[in-house]
Short mmCIF file of C-alpha atoms in Angstrom, two decimals:
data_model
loop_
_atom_site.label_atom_id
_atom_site.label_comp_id
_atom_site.label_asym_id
_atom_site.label_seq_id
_atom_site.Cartn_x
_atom_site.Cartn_y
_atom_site.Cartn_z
CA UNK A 43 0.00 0.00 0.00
CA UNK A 44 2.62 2.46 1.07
CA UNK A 45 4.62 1.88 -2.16
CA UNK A 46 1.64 2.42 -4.19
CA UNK A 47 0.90 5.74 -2.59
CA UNK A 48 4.49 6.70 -3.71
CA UNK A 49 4.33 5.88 -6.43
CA UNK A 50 1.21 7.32 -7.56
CA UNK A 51 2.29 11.03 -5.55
CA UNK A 52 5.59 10.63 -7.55
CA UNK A 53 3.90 9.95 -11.04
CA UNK A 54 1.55 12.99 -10.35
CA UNK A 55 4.33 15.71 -9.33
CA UNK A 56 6.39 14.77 -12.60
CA UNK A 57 2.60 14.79 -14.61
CA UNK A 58 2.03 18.25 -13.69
CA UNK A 59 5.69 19.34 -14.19
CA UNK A 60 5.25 17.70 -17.89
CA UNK A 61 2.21 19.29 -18.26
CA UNK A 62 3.72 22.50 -17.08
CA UNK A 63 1.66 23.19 -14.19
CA UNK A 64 3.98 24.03 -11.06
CA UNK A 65 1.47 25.21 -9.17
CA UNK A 66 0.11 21.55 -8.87
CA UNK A 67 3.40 19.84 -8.51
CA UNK A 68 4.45 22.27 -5.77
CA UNK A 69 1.62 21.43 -3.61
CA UNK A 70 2.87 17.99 -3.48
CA UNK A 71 5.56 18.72 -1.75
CA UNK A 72 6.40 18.88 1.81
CA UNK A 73 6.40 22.65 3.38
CA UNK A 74 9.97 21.70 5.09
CA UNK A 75 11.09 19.10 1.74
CA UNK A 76 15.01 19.26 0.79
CA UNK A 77 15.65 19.34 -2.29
CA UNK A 78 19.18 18.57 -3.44
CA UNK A 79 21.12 19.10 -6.91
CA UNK A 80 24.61 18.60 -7.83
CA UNK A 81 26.54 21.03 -5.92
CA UNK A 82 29.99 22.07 -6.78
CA UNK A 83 32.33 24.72 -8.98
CA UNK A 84 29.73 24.75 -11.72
CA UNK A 85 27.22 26.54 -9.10
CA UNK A 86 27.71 30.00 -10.85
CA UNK A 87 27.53 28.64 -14.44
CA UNK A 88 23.75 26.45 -13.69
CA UNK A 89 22.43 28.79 -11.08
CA UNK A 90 19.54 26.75 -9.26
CA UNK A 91 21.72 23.80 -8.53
CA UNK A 92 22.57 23.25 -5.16
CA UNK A 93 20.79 22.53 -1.76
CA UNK A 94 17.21 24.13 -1.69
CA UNK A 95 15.34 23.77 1.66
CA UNK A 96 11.44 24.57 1.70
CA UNK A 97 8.32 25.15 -1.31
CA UNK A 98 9.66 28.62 -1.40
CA UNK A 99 13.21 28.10 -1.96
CA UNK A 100 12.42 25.43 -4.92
CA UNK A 101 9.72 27.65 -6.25
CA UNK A 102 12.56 30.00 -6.76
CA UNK A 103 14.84 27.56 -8.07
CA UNK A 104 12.12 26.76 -10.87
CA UNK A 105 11.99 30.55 -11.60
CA UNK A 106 16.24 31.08 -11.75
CA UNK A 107 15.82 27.92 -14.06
CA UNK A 108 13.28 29.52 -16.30
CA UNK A 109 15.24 32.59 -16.65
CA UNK A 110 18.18 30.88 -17.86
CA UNK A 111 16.13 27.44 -19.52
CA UNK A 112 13.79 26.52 -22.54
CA UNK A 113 12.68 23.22 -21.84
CA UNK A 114 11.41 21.79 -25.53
CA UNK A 115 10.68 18.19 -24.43
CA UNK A 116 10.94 16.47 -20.81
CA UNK A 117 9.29 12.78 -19.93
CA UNK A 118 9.11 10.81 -17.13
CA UNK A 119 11.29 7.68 -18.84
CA UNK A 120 11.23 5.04 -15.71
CA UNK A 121 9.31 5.17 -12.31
CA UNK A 122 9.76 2.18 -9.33
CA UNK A 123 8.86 2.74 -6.18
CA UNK A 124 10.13 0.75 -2.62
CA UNK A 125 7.97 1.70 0.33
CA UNK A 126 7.94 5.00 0.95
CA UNK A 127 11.59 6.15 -1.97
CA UNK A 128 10.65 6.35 -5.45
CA UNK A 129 13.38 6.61 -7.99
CA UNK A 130 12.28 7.97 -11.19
CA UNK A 131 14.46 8.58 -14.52
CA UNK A 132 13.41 11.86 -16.31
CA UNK A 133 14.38 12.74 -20.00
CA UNK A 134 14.90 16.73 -20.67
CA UNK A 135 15.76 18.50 -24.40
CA UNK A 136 16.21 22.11 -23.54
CA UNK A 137 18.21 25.26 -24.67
CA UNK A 138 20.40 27.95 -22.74
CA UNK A 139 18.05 31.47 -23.34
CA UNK A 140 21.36 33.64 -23.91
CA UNK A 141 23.35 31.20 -26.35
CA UNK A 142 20.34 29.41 -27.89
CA UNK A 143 22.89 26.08 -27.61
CA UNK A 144 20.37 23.23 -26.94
CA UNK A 145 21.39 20.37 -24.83
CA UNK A 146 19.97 17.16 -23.38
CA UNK A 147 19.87 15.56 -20.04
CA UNK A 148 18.69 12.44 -18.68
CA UNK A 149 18.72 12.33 -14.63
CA UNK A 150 17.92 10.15 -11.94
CA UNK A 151 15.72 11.38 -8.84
CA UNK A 152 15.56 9.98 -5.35
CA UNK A 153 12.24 10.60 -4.02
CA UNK A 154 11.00 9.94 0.04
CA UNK A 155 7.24 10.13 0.60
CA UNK A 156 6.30 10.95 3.73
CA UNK A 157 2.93 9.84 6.02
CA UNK A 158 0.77 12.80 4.35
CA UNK A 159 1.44 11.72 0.82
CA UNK A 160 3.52 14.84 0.39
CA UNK A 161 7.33 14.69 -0.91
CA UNK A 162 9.81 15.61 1.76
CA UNK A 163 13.14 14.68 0.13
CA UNK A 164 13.93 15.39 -3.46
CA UNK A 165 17.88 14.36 -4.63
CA UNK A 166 18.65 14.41 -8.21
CA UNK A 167 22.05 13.24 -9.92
CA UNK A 168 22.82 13.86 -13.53
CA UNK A 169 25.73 14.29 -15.55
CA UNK A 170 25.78 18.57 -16.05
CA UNK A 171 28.51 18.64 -18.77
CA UNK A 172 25.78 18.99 -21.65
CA UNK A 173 24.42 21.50 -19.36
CA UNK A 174 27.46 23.33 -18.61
CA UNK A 175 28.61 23.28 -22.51
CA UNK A 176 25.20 25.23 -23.78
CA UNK A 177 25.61 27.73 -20.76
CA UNK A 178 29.07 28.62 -21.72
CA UNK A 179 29.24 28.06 -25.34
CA UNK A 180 29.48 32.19 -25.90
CA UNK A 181 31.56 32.41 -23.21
CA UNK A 182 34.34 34.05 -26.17
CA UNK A 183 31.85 36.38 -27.24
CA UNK A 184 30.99 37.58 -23.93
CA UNK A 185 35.16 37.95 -23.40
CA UNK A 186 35.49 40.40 -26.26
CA UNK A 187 32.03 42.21 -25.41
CA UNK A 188 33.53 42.31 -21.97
CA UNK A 189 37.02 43.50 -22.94
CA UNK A 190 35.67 46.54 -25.29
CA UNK A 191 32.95 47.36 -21.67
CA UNK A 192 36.26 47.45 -19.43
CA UNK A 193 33.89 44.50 -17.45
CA UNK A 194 36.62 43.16 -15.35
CA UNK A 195 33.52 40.86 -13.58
CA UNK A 196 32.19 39.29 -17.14
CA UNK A 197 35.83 38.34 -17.94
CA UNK A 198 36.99 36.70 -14.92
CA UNK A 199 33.67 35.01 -14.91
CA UNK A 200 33.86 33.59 -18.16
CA UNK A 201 37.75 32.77 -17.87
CA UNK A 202 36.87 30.97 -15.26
CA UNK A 203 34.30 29.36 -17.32
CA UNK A 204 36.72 28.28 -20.13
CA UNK A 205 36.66 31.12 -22.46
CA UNK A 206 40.02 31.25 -24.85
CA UNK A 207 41.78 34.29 -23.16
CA UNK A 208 43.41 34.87 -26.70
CA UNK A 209 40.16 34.75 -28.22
CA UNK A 210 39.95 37.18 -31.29
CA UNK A 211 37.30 39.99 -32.23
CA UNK A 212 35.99 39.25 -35.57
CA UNK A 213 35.38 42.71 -36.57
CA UNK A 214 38.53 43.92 -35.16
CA UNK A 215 40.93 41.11 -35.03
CA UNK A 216 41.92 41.91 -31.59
CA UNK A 217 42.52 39.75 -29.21
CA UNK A 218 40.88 40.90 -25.14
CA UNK A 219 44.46 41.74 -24.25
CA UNK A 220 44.88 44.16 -27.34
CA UNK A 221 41.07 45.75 -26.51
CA UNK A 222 42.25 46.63 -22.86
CA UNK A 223 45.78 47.87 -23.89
CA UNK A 224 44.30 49.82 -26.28
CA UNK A 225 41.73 50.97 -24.00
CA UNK A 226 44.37 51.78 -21.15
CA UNK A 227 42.61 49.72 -18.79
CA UNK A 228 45.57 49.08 -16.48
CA UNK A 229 43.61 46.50 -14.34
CA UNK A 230 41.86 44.29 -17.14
CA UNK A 231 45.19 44.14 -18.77
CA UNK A 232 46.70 43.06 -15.66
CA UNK A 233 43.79 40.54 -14.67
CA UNK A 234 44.23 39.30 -18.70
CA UNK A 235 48.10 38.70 -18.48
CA UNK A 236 47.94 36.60 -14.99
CA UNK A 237 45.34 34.09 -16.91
CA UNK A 238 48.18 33.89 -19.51
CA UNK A 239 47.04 36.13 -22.11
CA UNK A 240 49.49 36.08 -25.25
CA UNK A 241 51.55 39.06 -24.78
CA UNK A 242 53.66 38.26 -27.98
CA UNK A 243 50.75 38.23 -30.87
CA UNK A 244 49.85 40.05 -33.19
CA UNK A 245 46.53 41.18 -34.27
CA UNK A 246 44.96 40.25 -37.63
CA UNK A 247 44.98 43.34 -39.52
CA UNK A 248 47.96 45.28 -38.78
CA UNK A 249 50.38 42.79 -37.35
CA UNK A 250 50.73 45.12 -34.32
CA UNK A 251 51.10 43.86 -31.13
CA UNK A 252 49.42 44.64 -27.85
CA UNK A 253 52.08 46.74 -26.78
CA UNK A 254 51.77 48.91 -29.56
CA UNK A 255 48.07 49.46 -28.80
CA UNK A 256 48.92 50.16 -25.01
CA UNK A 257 51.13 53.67 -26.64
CA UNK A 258 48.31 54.11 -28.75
CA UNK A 259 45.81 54.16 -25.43
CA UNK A 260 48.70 56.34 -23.36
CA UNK A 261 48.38 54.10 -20.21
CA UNK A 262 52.47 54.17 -18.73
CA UNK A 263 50.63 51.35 -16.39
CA UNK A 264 49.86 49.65 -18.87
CA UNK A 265 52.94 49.75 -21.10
CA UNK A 266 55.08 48.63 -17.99
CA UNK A 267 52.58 45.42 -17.09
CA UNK A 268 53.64 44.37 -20.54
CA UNK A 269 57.15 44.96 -21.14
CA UNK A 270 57.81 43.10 -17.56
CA UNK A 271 55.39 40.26 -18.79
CA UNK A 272 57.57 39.71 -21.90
CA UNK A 273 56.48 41.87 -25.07
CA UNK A 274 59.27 42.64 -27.49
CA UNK A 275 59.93 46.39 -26.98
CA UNK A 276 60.62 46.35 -30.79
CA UNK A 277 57.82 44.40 -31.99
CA UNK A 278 57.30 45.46 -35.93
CA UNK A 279 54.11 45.87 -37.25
CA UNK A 280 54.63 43.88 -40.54
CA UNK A 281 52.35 46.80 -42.21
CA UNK A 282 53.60 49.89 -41.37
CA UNK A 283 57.11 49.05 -39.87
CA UNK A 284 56.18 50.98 -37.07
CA UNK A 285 58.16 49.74 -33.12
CA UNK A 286 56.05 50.55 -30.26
CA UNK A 287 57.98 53.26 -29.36
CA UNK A 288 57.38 55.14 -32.60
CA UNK A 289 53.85 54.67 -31.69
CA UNK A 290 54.31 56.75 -28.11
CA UNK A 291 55.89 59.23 -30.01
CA UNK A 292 53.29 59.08 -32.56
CA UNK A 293 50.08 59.32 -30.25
CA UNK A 294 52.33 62.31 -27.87
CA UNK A 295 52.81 60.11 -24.76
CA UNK A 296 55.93 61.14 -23.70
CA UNK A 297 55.90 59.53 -20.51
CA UNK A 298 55.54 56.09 -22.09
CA UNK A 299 58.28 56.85 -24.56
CA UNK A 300 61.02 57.72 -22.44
CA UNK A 301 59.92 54.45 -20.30
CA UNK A 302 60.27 52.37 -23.73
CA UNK A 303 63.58 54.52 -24.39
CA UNK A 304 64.99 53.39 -20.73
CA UNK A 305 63.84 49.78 -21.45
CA UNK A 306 66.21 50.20 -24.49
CA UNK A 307 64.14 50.54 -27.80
CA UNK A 308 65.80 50.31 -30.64
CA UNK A 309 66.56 54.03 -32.20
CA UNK A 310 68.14 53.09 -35.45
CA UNK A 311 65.17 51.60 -36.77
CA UNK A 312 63.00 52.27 -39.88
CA UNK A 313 59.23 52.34 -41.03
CA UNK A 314 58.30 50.18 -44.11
CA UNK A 315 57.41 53.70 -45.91
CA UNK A 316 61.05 54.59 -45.49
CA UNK A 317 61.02 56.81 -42.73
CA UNK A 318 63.88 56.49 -40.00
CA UNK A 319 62.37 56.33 -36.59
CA UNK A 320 63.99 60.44 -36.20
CA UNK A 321 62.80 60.88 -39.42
CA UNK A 322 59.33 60.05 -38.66
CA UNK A 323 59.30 61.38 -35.32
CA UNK A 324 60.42 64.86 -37.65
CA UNK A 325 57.52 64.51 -39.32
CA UNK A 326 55.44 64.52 -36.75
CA UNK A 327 57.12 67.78 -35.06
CA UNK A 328 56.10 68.96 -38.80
CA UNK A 329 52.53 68.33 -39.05
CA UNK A 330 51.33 68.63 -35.39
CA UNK A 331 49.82 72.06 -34.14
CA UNK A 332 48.19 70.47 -31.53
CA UNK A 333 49.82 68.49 -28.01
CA UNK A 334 53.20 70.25 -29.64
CA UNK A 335 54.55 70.62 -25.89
CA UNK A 336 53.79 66.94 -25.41
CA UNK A 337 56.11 66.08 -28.61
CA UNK A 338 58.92 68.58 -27.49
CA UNK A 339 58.89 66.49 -24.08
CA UNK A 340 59.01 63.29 -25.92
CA UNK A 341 62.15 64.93 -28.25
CA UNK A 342 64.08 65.75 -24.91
CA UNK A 343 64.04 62.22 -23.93
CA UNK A 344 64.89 61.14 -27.28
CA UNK A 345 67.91 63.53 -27.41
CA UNK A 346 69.08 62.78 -23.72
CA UNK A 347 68.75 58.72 -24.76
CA UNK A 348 70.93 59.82 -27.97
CA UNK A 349 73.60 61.23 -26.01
CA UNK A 350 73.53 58.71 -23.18
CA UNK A 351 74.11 55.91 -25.90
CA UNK A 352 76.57 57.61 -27.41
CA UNK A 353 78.43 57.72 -24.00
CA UNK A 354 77.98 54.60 -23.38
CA UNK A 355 79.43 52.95 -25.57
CA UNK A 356 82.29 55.59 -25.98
CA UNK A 357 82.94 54.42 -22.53
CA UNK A 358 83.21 50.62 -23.13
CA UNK A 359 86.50 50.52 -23.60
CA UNK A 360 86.58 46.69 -22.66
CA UNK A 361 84.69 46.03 -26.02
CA UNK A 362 86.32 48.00 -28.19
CA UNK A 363 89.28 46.51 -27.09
CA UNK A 364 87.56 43.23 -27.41
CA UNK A 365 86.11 43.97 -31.11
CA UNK A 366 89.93 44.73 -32.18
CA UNK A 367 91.53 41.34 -30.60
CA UNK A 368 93.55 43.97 -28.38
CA UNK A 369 95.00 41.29 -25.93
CA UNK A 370 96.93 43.39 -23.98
CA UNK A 371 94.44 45.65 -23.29
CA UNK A 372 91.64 43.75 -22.79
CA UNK A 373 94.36 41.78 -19.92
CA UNK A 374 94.83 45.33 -18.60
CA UNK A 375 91.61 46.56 -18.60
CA UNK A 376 90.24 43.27 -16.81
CA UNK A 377 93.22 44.21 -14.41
CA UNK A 378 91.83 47.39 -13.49
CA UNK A 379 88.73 46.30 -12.91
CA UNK A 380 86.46 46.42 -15.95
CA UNK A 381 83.20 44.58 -15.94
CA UNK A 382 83.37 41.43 -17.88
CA UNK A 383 79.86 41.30 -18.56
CA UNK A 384 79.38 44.90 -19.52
CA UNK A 385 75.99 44.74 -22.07
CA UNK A 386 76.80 47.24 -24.82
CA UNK A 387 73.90 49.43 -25.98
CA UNK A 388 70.95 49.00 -28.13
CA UNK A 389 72.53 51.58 -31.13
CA UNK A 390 71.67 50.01 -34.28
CA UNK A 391 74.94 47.86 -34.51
CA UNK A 392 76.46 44.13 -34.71
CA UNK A 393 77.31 44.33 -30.88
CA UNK A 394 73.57 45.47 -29.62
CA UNK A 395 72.83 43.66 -26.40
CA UNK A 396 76.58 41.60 -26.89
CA UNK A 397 79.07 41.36 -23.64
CA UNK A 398 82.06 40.70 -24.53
CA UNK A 399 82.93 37.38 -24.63
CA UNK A 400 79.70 37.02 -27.33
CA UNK A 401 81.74 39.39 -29.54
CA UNK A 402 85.04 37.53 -28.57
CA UNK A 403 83.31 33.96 -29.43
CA UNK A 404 81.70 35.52 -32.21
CA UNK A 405 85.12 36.76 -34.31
CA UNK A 406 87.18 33.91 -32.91
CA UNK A 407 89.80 36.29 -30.27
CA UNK A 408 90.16 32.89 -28.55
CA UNK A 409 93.26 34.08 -25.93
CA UNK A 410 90.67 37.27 -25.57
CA UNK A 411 87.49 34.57 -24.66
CA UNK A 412 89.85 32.67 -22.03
CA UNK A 413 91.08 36.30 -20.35
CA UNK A 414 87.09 36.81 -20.27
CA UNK A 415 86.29 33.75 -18.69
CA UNK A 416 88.75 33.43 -16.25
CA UNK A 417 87.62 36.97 -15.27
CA UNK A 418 83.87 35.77 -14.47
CA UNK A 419 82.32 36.47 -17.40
CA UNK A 420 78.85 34.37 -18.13
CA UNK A 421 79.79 31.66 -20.36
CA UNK A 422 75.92 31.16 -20.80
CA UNK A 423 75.29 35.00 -21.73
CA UNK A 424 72.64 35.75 -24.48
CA UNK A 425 72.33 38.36 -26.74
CA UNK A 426 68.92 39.94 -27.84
CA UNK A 427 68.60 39.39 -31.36
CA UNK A 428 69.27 35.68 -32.22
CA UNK A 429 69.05 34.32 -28.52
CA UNK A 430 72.21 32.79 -28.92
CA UNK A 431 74.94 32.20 -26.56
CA UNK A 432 78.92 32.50 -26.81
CA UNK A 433 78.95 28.73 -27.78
CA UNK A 434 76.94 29.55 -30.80
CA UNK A 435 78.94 32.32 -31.87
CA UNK A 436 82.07 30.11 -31.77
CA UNK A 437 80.38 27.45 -33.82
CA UNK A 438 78.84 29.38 -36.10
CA UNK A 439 81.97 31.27 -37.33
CA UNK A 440 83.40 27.64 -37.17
CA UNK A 441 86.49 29.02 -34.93
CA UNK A 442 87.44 25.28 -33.63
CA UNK A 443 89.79 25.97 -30.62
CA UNK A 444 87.68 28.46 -29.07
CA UNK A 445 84.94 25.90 -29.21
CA UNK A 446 86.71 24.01 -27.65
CA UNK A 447 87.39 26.10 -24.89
CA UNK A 448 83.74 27.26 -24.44
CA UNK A 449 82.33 23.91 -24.61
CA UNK A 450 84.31 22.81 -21.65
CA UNK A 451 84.46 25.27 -19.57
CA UNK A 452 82.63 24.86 -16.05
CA UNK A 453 79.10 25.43 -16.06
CA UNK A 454 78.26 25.89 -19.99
CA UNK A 455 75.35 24.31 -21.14
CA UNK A 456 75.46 22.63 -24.29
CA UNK A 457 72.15 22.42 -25.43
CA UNK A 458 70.87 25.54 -25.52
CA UNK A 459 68.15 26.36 -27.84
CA UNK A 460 68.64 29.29 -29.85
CA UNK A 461 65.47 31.33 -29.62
CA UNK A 462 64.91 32.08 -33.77
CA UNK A 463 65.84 28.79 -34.94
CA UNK A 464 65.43 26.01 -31.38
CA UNK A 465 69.34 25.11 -32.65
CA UNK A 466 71.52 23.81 -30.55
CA UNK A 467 75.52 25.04 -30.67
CA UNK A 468 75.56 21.26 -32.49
CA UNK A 469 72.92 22.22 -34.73
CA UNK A 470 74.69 25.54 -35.95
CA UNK A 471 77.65 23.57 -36.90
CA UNK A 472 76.82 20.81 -38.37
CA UNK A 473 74.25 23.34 -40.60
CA UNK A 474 77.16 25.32 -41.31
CA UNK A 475 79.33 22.43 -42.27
CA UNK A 476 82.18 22.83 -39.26
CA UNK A 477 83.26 19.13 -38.80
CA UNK A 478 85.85 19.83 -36.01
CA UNK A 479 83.40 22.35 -34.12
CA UNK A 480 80.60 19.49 -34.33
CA UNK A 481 83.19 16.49 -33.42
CA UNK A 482 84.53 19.01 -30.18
CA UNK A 483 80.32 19.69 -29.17
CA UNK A 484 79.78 15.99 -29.11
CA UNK A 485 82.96 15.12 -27.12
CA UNK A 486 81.71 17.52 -24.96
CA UNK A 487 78.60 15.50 -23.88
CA UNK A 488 75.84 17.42 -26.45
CA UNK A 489 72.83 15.75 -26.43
CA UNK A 490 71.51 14.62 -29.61
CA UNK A 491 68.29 14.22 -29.18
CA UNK A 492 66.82 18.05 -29.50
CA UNK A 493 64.98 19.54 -32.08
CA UNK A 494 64.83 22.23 -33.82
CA UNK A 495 61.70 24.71 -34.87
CA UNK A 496 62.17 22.96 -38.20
CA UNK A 497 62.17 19.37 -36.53
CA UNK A 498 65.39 18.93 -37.13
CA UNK A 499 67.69 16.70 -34.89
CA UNK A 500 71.46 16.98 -34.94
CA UNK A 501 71.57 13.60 -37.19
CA UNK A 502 69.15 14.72 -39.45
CA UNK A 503 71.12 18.28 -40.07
CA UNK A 504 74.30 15.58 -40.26
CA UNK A 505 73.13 13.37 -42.70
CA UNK A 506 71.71 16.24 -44.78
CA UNK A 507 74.96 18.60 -44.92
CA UNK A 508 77.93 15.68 -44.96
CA UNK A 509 76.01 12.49 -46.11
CA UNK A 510 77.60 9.57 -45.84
CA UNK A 511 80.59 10.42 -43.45
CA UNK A 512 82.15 9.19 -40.54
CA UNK A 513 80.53 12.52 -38.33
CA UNK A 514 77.26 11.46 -39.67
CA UNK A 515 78.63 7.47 -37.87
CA UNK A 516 79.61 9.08 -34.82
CA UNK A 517 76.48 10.80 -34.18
CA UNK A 518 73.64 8.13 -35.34
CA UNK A 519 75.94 5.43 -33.09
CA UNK A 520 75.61 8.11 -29.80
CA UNK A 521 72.14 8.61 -30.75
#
């Protein structure tokens, strides 16, 4: 008898929900019933799941769910009943009301009937993935729509949701990070770049970067959030040729340029319309009537950067020593003291962002490289433009003593990965056909195994360049 009441009560609530009548349902249940769903992260994606105690609280639960939920089909698919527990298998098709995604669920409920005939504990358990997918599925959208409102909420809601943070614009072809840069929005940029926004990229029309947008917005804040997060300071824009700094001095932000010009821009490059960056910035002088002050600021910092590069690197006299294989003064300037590590300026030359013993390794001064590194110097130093270190450079150039020397002194690594290419010191000389360099990197301990950005291993580059040859032996019997 008892199971046969439950049953029936059961069959009638999910008859009137079916038939779309909550009133009727809701009556059936207990004033005090609990009424459990799946409770966990996804709470803020599926609002009404969770624990819901009393008609009122599920009554509201059925309205958050209408809000947010087109049911287009739903069926009571199983029903048995045991005493006073029914457990019932219901069959929904429905679709989110914001992304129009439809999904379907089939759930299992765990109904208790108690003496009145009324329902007093309601559990369901489903799978909410299907769910979950239709809520979020314009989760990108809402990123971008977000990113151009400055809604730092929305976008941390629907990272959190899964949203691509490098999601594009369509119209635009801007990715969130370039919208807030561009935007100056100093704390969406910064919430953006700790979820691992793509600080690198560029966008799909211009080939500019999101550092150039940030001196096109004028946000110093923002500028600095990217620079220290990894964005090239001289990022071209494949269209214009423009560097980000050109674009400071372009929009007037003054402040932002001299910070790019003290994170050592570049100076001595040119636009793709064949305008040197003082050229341009000329120009501009030329043609502006209005902000004028704010481009005479910008020119002082220029001019002061100018002349402290120009000092600079009058005052290295360790590396010009160095670039003319003066032994006996580079031994005599180490002597008295001279940094061996000294990083010589960003000035539009072949030793930009070199130390010394790069330019030493680099045109073979071997005695030069040893006075170097018995002085301290980094054997593992890296230079700006091709990533490469001083075992490279020796490789390269195919000078076979110092690579020698490099490769076995204390602490080098070996197997450093180029940053332009993913070569190895072994990959740039077998590529550039040095035998002996190759033979001294592998005696070393190189491993043989890496690859390079073309997928090239050190036996593939071996067989390709010497063929059939006892280097090519060596390496494929180490391998």
């Amino acid at each position: 008898m008892r199971t046969e009441q439950t049953r029936q009560v059961v069959e009638k609530y999910f008859s009137s929900l079916e038939n779309g009548d909550l009133d009727s349902a809701l009556a059936l249940l207990a004033p005090d019933v609990e009424f459990d769903l799946p409770r966990d992260e996804w709470n803020s994606v599926i609002p009404y799941l969770g624990q819901h105690r009393g008609v009122d609280a599920v009554r509201k639960a059925f309205a958050v769910r209408a809000e947010t939920t087109e049911v287009l089909d739903y069926a009571l698919r199983g029903l048995r009943a045991d005493g006073d527990t029914a457990f019932a298998t219901i069959y929904t098709r429905a679709a989110h009301t914001r992304t129009g995604t439809e999904f379907e669920i089939l759930d299992s409920h765990e109904m208790v009937v108690d003496d009145s005939g009324r329902i007093a504990r309601w559990k369901v358990y489903f799978d909410p993935n299907g769910e979950i997918a239709a809520f979020t599925s314009d989760a990108d959208e809402r990123l971008i729509a977000a990113s151009w409102k400055g809604d730092r909420e929305t976008v941390s809601e629907v990272l959190r949701f899964g949203a691509d943070v490098d999601h594009r614009d369509p119209e635009s072809g801007l990715t969130a990070l370039m919208i807030a840069a561009g935007r100056a929005d100093a704390p969406l940029t910064d919430l953006l770049v700790a979820r691992g926004a793509d600080v690198l990229t560029a966008d799909s029309g211009a080939g500019a970067t999101a550092l150039h947008k940030a001196c096109q917005g004028g946000s110093l804040d923002v500028v600095r959030s990217l620079v220290e997060a990894g964005a090239f300071v001289d990022a071209v824009a494949p269209t214009t040729g423009h560097t980000p700094l050109m674009d400071a001095l372009w929009y007037k932000f003054p402040e932002v340029a001299k910070y790019l010009l003290d994170a050592g821009a570049g100076l001595n490059l040119s636009t793709h319309y064949g305008f040197s960056l003082k050229e341009h910035f000329a120009y501009e002088l030329n043609v502006n009537t209005v902000g004028k002050d704010r481009l005479l600021l910008a020119e002082k910092y220029l001019n002061e950067r100018i002349a402290s590069d120009d000092e600079r690197a009058a005052a290295q006299w360790l590396m010009t020593a160095v670039t003319a294989g003066d032994v006996g003064s580079v031994r005599e300037l180490l002597a008295n003291g001279a940094e061996a590590d000294e990083v010589f300026p960003i000035v539009g030359g072949f030793n930009d962002g070199h130390t010394p013993l790069l330019v030493a390794a680099r045109d073979g001064h071997t005695e030069i490289a040893r006075l170097l590194l018995d002085a301290g110097a980094d054997v593992n130093a890296t230079e700006p433009t091709f990533g490469a270190v001083p075992l490279h450079k020796a490789v390269y150039n195919g000078h076979v003593e110092l690579t020698r020397t490099i490769a076995g002194w204390p602490g080098v690594n070996l197997d450093f990965q180029g940053a332009t290419n993913g070569y190895t010191p072994l990959h740039d000389a077998l590529w550039h056909g040095y035998e002996e360099c190759a033979r001294a990197v592998v005696d070393a301990g190189a491993r043989l195994d890496l690859v390079g950005h073309d997928g090239k291993t050190p036996l593939d580059l071996a067989a390709e360049v010497f063929g059939d040859h006892p280097l090519t032996a060596l390496i494929r019997a180490k391998s």
